[in-house]
Amino acid sequence: DGGITQSPKYLFRKEGQNVTLSCEQNLNHDAMYWYRQDPGQGLRLIYYSQIVNDFQKGDIAEGYSVSREKKESFPLTVTSAQKNPTAFYLCASSIVGRGQAKNIQYFGAGTRLSVL
Amino acid sequence: GDSVTQMEGPVTLSEEAFLTINCTYTATGYPSLFWYVQYPGEGLQLLLKATKADDKGSNKGFEATYRKETTSFHLEKGSVQVSDSAVYFCALSDPAETSGSRLTFGEGTQLTVNP
């Protein structure tokens, strides 16, 4: 089955530690996205990538980094510079190009990050 | 910039009650509009969408009509079930995007349906 796989489901970070969240998709989508979800605040865009080896900052990129070395993979690193990392992180993907189908994003099941 | 405003939650209903979740938006041009649903502990799933004024999106008994004159996209269902308990997000996509699309989300509305 095609879809988006995020791992791990739960992750704990110690003070001063960098942690990496995995996102893999087999939908053959060119675009991938990372969102942060906090209670009562909806989803906020951290980073997005429309093609391999290229990515753009979203609305809350500070304290995060990403890479896009393969079409299928878009890992997110939460660095020690992110002072309030506790949240639910969601990865999504979509096609790129003309037509309304490009507006539909498909989501993974999420990773819940907590600080020890 | 673009923004989406949803009615404040949480919303609690009895089974078979009528549901309305209000959504209004601010955007330049003519955005595409979406409702996504998030069940407990899961990611978001697309529930329905509309791409132009007066379009009606529908799925699983849910409906929403794109109203340009009132910049609204209210979600409705005639008879809710316990299994509809979830968080519902209204979102828009900027039509000026020529490639992969950014979505702007509302705050989400928690719906609980009691038997």
mmCIF file of C-alpha atoms in Angstrom:
data_model
loop_
_atom_site.group_PDB
_atom_site.id
_atom_site.type_symbol
_atom_site.label_atom_id
_atom_site.label_comp_id
_atom_site.label_asym_id
_atom_site.label_seq_id
_atom_site.Cartn_x
_atom_site.Cartn_y
_atom_site.Cartn_z
ATOM 1 C CA ASP A 1 0.000 0.000 0.000
ATOM 2 C CA GLY A 2 1.213 3.495 -0.799
ATOM 3 C CA GLY A 3 1.578 5.938 2.024
ATOM 4 C CA ILE A 4 3.713 7.967 4.354
ATOM 5 C CA THR A 5 5.601 6.360 7.226
ATOM 6 C CA GLN A 6 6.822 8.386 10.168
ATOM 7 C CA SER A 7 9.078 6.969 12.861
ATOM 8 C CA PRO A 8 9.372 6.696 15.716
ATOM 9 C CA LYS A 9 5.832 7.150 17.014
ATOM 10 C CA TYR A 10 7.158 8.505 20.331
ATOM 11 C CA LEU A 11 10.506 10.205 20.935
ATOM 12 C CA PHE A 12 12.140 11.686 23.990
ATOM 13 C CA ARG A 13 14.833 14.348 23.906
ATOM 14 C CA LYS A 14 17.294 15.233 26.604
ATOM 15 C CA GLU A 15 18.467 18.782 27.168
ATOM 16 C CA GLY A 16 21.081 19.840 24.601
ATOM 17 C CA GLN A 17 20.429 16.866 22.374
ATOM 18 C CA ASN A 18 19.623 16.834 18.673
ATOM 19 C CA VAL A 19 17.010 14.305 17.560
ATOM 20 C CA THR A 20 15.951 13.258 14.058
ATOM 21 C CA LEU A 21 12.436 12.346 12.986
ATOM 22 C CA SER A 22 12.061 10.092 9.983
ATOM 23 C CA CYS A 23 9.574 10.522 7.133
ATOM 24 C CA GLU A 24 9.418 8.145 4.176
ATOM 25 C CA GLN A 25 6.860 8.084 1.341
ATOM 26 C CA ASN A 26 6.246 5.639 -1.500
ATOM 27 C CA LEU A 27 3.633 7.755 -3.280
ATOM 28 C CA ASN A 28 6.169 9.058 -5.819
ATOM 29 C CA HIS A 29 5.372 12.616 -4.675
ATOM 30 C CA ASP A 30 7.854 15.382 -5.386
ATOM 31 C CA ALA A 31 6.787 17.708 -2.561
ATOM 32 C CA MET A 32 7.143 16.953 1.136
ATOM 33 C CA TYR A 33 6.311 19.018 4.226
ATOM 34 C CA TRP A 34 6.878 19.102 7.974
ATOM 35 C CA TYR A 35 4.292 20.559 10.338
ATOM 36 C CA ARG A 36 4.251 21.102 14.058
ATOM 37 C CA GLN A 37 0.976 20.668 15.942
ATOM 38 C CA ASP A 38 0.407 22.211 19.364
ATOM 39 C CA PRO A 39 -2.885 21.995 21.268
ATOM 40 C CA GLY A 40 -5.312 24.688 20.141
ATOM 41 C CA GLN A 41 -2.942 26.116 17.519
ATOM 42 C CA GLY A 42 -3.595 24.025 14.460
ATOM 43 C CA LEU A 43 -0.689 23.057 12.226
ATOM 44 C CA ARG A 44 2.261 25.286 11.529
ATOM 45 C CA LEU A 45 4.658 24.720 8.626
ATOM 46 C CA ILE A 46 8.306 24.136 9.582
ATOM 47 C CA TYR A 47 9.991 23.278 6.249
ATOM 48 C CA TYR A 48 8.947 22.074 2.838
ATOM 49 C CA SER A 49 10.668 20.649 -0.200
ATOM 50 C CA GLN A 50 9.445 20.585 -3.769
ATOM 51 C CA ILE A 51 12.342 18.676 -5.296
ATOM 52 C CA VAL A 52 15.348 16.619 -4.252
ATOM 53 C CA ASN A 53 18.264 18.647 -2.849
ATOM 54 C CA ASP A 54 16.128 21.750 -2.363
ATOM 55 C CA PHE A 55 13.965 22.937 0.528
ATOM 56 C CA GLN A 56 12.469 26.152 1.897
ATOM 57 C CA LYS A 57 11.767 27.484 5.363
ATOM 58 C CA GLY A 58 8.195 27.593 6.520
ATOM 59 C CA ASP A 59 6.727 29.802 9.202
ATOM 60 C CA ILE A 60 8.589 28.360 12.222
ATOM 61 C CA ALA A 61 11.932 27.002 10.906
ATOM 62 C CA GLU A 62 14.150 28.282 13.736
ATOM 63 C CA GLY A 63 15.691 25.425 15.722
ATOM 64 C CA TYR A 64 14.982 22.836 13.017
ATOM 65 C CA SER A 65 16.891 21.490 10.026
ATOM 66 C CA VAL A 66 16.020 19.175 7.145
ATOM 67 C CA SER A 67 17.615 17.376 4.224
ATOM 68 C CA ARG A 68 16.209 15.989 0.996
ATOM 69 C CA GLU A 69 18.795 13.658 -0.502
ATOM 70 C CA LYS A 70 16.227 11.210 -1.857
ATOM 71 C CA LYS A 71 12.777 11.734 -3.279
ATOM 72 C CA GLU A 72 11.281 9.278 -0.795
ATOM 73 C CA SER A 73 12.815 10.709 2.371
ATOM 74 C CA PHE A 74 12.580 14.030 4.215
ATOM 75 C CA PRO A 75 14.053 13.744 7.732
ATOM 76 C CA LEU A 76 13.599 16.530 10.265
ATOM 77 C CA THR A 77 16.213 17.279 12.920
ATOM 78 C CA VAL A 78 15.118 19.084 16.053
ATOM 79 C CA THR A 79 18.250 20.810 17.288
ATOM 80 C CA SER A 80 19.195 21.934 20.777
ATOM 81 C CA ALA A 81 18.439 25.479 19.632
ATOM 82 C CA GLN A 82 14.722 24.645 19.652
ATOM 83 C CA LYS A 83 13.876 25.544 23.236
ATOM 84 C CA ASN A 84 10.306 24.277 23.260
ATOM 85 C CA PRO A 85 10.299 21.129 21.123
ATOM 86 C CA THR A 86 7.472 19.243 22.850
ATOM 87 C CA ALA A 87 4.791 18.812 20.178
ATOM 88 C CA PHE A 88 3.230 16.446 17.674
ATOM 89 C CA TYR A 89 5.118 16.483 14.355
ATOM 90 C CA LEU A 90 3.390 15.629 11.105
ATOM 91 C CA CYS A 91 4.946 14.905 7.725
ATOM 92 C CA ALA A 92 2.992 15.263 4.491
ATOM 93 C CA SER A 93 3.513 14.943 0.753
ATOM 94 C CA SER A 94 1.839 16.070 -2.458
ATOM 95 C CA ILE A 95 2.349 16.060 -6.187
ATOM 96 C CA VAL A 96 3.890 19.052 -7.947
ATOM 97 C CA GLY A 97 2.544 20.664 -11.094
ATOM 98 C CA ARG A 98 -0.639 21.937 -12.623
ATOM 99 C CA GLY A 99 -4.127 20.935 -11.647
ATOM 100 C CA GLN A 100 -6.080 20.783 -8.440
ATOM 101 C CA ALA A 101 -4.615 17.446 -7.357
ATOM 102 C CA LYS A 102 -1.433 19.284 -6.413
ATOM 103 C CA ASN A 103 -3.300 20.938 -3.541
ATOM 104 C CA ILE A 104 -4.078 17.665 -1.771
ATOM 105 C CA GLN A 105 -1.597 16.719 0.915
ATOM 106 C CA TYR A 106 -1.314 13.218 2.366
ATOM 107 C CA PHE A 107 -0.199 12.865 5.978
ATOM 108 C CA GLY A 108 1.733 10.374 8.046
ATOM 109 C CA ALA A 109 0.578 9.218 11.478
ATOM 110 C CA GLY A 110 2.904 11.614 13.296
ATOM 111 C CA THR A 111 5.689 11.556 15.886
ATOM 112 C CA ARG A 112 5.105 12.806 19.416
ATOM 113 C CA LEU A 113 8.244 14.434 20.805
ATOM 114 C CA SER A 114 8.703 15.088 24.512
ATOM 115 C CA VAL A 115 11.538 16.591 26.507
ATOM 116 C CA LEU A 116 12.946 14.621 29.444
ATOM 117 C CA GLY B 1 -1.316 36.937 4.390
ATOM 118 C CA ASP B 2 -3.760 34.065 4.123
ATOM 119 C CA SER B 3 -5.612 32.963 7.241
ATOM 120 C CA VAL B 4 -8.342 30.548 8.322
ATOM 121 C CA THR B 5 -10.607 30.987 11.327
ATOM 122 C CA GLN B 6 -12.672 28.138 12.767
ATOM 123 C CA MET B 7 -15.354 28.214 15.403
ATOM 124 C CA GLU B 8 -14.060 27.649 18.873
ATOM 125 C CA GLY B 9 -14.403 24.208 20.324
ATOM 126 C CA PRO B 10 -14.785 21.759 21.774
ATOM 127 C CA VAL B 11 -18.161 20.760 20.369
ATOM 128 C CA THR B 12 -20.155 18.032 22.108
ATOM 129 C CA LEU B 13 -23.239 16.503 20.483
ATOM 130 C CA SER B 14 -25.513 13.560 20.978
ATOM 131 C CA GLU B 15 -25.661 10.847 18.336
ATOM 132 C CA GLU B 16 -27.913 11.743 15.365
ATOM 133 C CA ALA B 17 -27.664 15.477 16.078
ATOM 134 C CA PHE B 18 -26.994 18.029 13.318
ATOM 135 C CA LEU B 19 -23.443 19.307 13.051
ATOM 136 C CA THR B 20 -22.144 22.651 11.861
ATOM 137 C CA ILE B 21 -18.525 23.746 12.219
ATOM 138 C CA ASN B 22 -17.952 27.259 10.961
ATOM 139 C CA CYS B 23 -14.924 28.218 8.881
ATOM 140 C CA THR B 24 -14.095 31.596 7.365
ATOM 141 C CA TYR B 25 -11.006 32.583 5.469
ATOM 142 C CA THR B 26 -8.946 35.532 4.293
ATOM 143 C CA ALA B 27 -7.002 35.140 1.082
ATOM 144 C CA THR B 28 -6.030 36.973 -2.061
ATOM 145 C CA GLY B 29 -7.453 35.547 -5.234
ATOM 146 C CA TYR B 30 -9.464 32.341 -5.248
ATOM 147 C CA PRO B 31 -8.046 29.672 -2.965
ATOM 148 C CA SER B 32 -8.963 26.007 -2.885
ATOM 149 C CA LEU B 33 -10.631 25.016 0.377
ATOM 150 C CA PHE B 34 -10.369 21.795 2.357
ATOM 151 C CA TRP B 35 -11.642 20.013 5.427
ATOM 152 C CA TYR B 36 -9.271 17.525 7.029
ATOM 153 C CA VAL B 37 -10.121 15.165 9.903
ATOM 154 C CA GLN B 38 -7.757 13.857 12.577
ATOM 155 C CA TYR B 39 -8.769 10.828 14.616
ATOM 156 C CA PRO B 40 -7.094 10.325 18.016
ATOM 157 C CA GLY B 41 -3.376 9.594 17.758
ATOM 158 C CA GLU B 42 -3.354 9.726 13.967
ATOM 159 C CA GLY B 43 -2.350 12.038 11.143
ATOM 160 C CA LEU B 44 -4.756 14.107 9.068
ATOM 161 C CA GLN B 45 -7.014 12.693 6.361
ATOM 162 C CA LEU B 46 -8.642 14.717 3.624
ATOM 163 C CA LEU B 47 -12.403 14.759 4.231
ATOM 164 C CA LEU B 48 -13.581 16.962 1.356
ATOM 165 C CA LYS B 49 -12.552 19.854 -0.840
ATOM 166 C CA ALA B 50 -13.866 22.579 -3.138
ATOM 167 C CA THR B 51 -11.876 24.437 -5.730
ATOM 168 C CA LYS B 52 -14.121 27.290 -6.876
ATOM 169 C CA ALA B 53 -17.031 29.431 -5.744
ATOM 170 C CA ASP B 54 -20.349 27.600 -5.199
ATOM 171 C CA ASP B 55 -18.660 24.188 -5.394
ATOM 172 C CA LYS B 56 -19.969 21.719 -2.827
ATOM 173 C CA GLY B 57 -17.585 19.136 -1.436
ATOM 174 C CA SER B 58 -19.082 16.008 0.118
ATOM 175 C CA ASN B 59 -17.879 12.762 1.661
ATOM 176 C CA LYS B 60 -19.159 10.293 4.293
ATOM 177 C CA GLY B 61 -22.295 12.394 4.844
ATOM 178 C CA PHE B 62 -20.322 15.603 5.426
ATOM 179 C CA GLU B 63 -20.832 18.601 3.151
ATOM 180 C CA ALA B 64 -19.335 22.068 2.759
ATOM 181 C CA THR B 65 -20.085 24.771 0.177
ATOM 182 C CA TYR B 66 -17.521 27.321 -1.030
ATOM 183 C CA ARG B 67 -19.164 30.708 -0.421
ATOM 184 C CA LYS B 68 -17.071 33.470 -1.947
ATOM 185 C CA GLU B 69 -19.463 36.248 -0.954
ATOM 186 C CA THR B 70 -19.135 35.392 2.725
ATOM 187 C CA THR B 71 -15.613 33.883 2.470
ATOM 188 C CA SER B 72 -16.857 30.785 4.264
ATOM 189 C CA PHE B 73 -16.657 27.004 3.997
ATOM 190 C CA HIS B 74 -18.808 25.670 6.834
ATOM 191 C CA LEU B 75 -18.818 21.924 7.493
ATOM 192 C CA GLU B 76 -22.200 20.228 8.013
ATOM 193 C CA LYS B 77 -23.550 16.755 8.673
ATOM 194 C CA GLY B 78 -27.176 15.909 9.144
ATOM 195 C CA SER B 79 -26.772 13.078 11.656
ATOM 196 C CA VAL B 80 -23.503 12.527 13.495
ATOM 197 C CA GLN B 81 -22.281 9.204 14.834
ATOM 198 C CA VAL B 82 -19.976 8.339 17.719
ATOM 199 C CA SER B 83 -17.347 7.384 15.135
ATOM 200 C CA ASP B 84 -17.282 11.009 13.897
ATOM 201 C CA SER B 85 -15.556 12.068 17.116
ATOM 202 C CA ALA B 86 -12.313 13.680 15.966
ATOM 203 C CA VAL B 87 -10.595 17.015 15.373
ATOM 204 C CA TYR B 88 -11.662 18.819 12.198
ATOM 205 C CA PHE B 89 -9.383 21.292 10.395
ATOM 206 C CA CYS B 90 -10.362 23.789 7.750
ATOM 207 C CA ALA B 91 -7.552 24.716 5.358
ATOM 208 C CA LEU B 92 -6.867 26.709 2.218
ATOM 209 C CA SER B 93 -4.331 26.489 -0.567
ATOM 210 C CA ASP B 94 -2.988 29.550 -2.313
ATOM 211 C CA PRO B 95 -3.821 29.289 -6.030
ATOM 212 C CA ALA B 96 -0.789 31.422 -6.866
ATOM 213 C CA GLU B 97 1.413 28.466 -6.004
ATOM 214 C CA THR B 98 2.542 26.999 -9.295
ATOM 215 C CA SER B 99 4.127 23.871 -7.894
ATOM 216 C CA GLY B 100 3.834 22.100 -4.580
ATOM 217 C CA SER B 101 1.231 23.779 -2.438
ATOM 218 C CA ARG B 102 1.388 25.270 1.021
ATOM 219 C CA LEU B 103 -1.709 24.805 3.147
ATOM 220 C CA THR B 104 -2.868 27.308 5.725
ATOM 221 C CA PHE B 105 -4.791 25.604 8.543
ATOM 222 C CA GLY B 106 -7.353 26.783 11.028
ATOM 223 C CA GLU B 107 -6.955 26.016 14.716
ATOM 224 C CA GLY B 108 -8.997 22.828 14.581
ATOM 225 C CA THR B 109 -12.320 21.996 16.248
ATOM 226 C CA GLN B 110 -12.613 19.030 18.588
ATOM 227 C CA LEU B 111 -15.903 17.165 18.095
ATOM 228 C CA THR B 112 -17.155 14.637 20.639
ATOM 229 C CA VAL B 113 -20.297 12.645 19.885
ATOM 230 C CA ASN B 114 -21.947 10.863 22.802
ATOM 231 C CA PRO B 115 -24.164 7.778 22.383
#
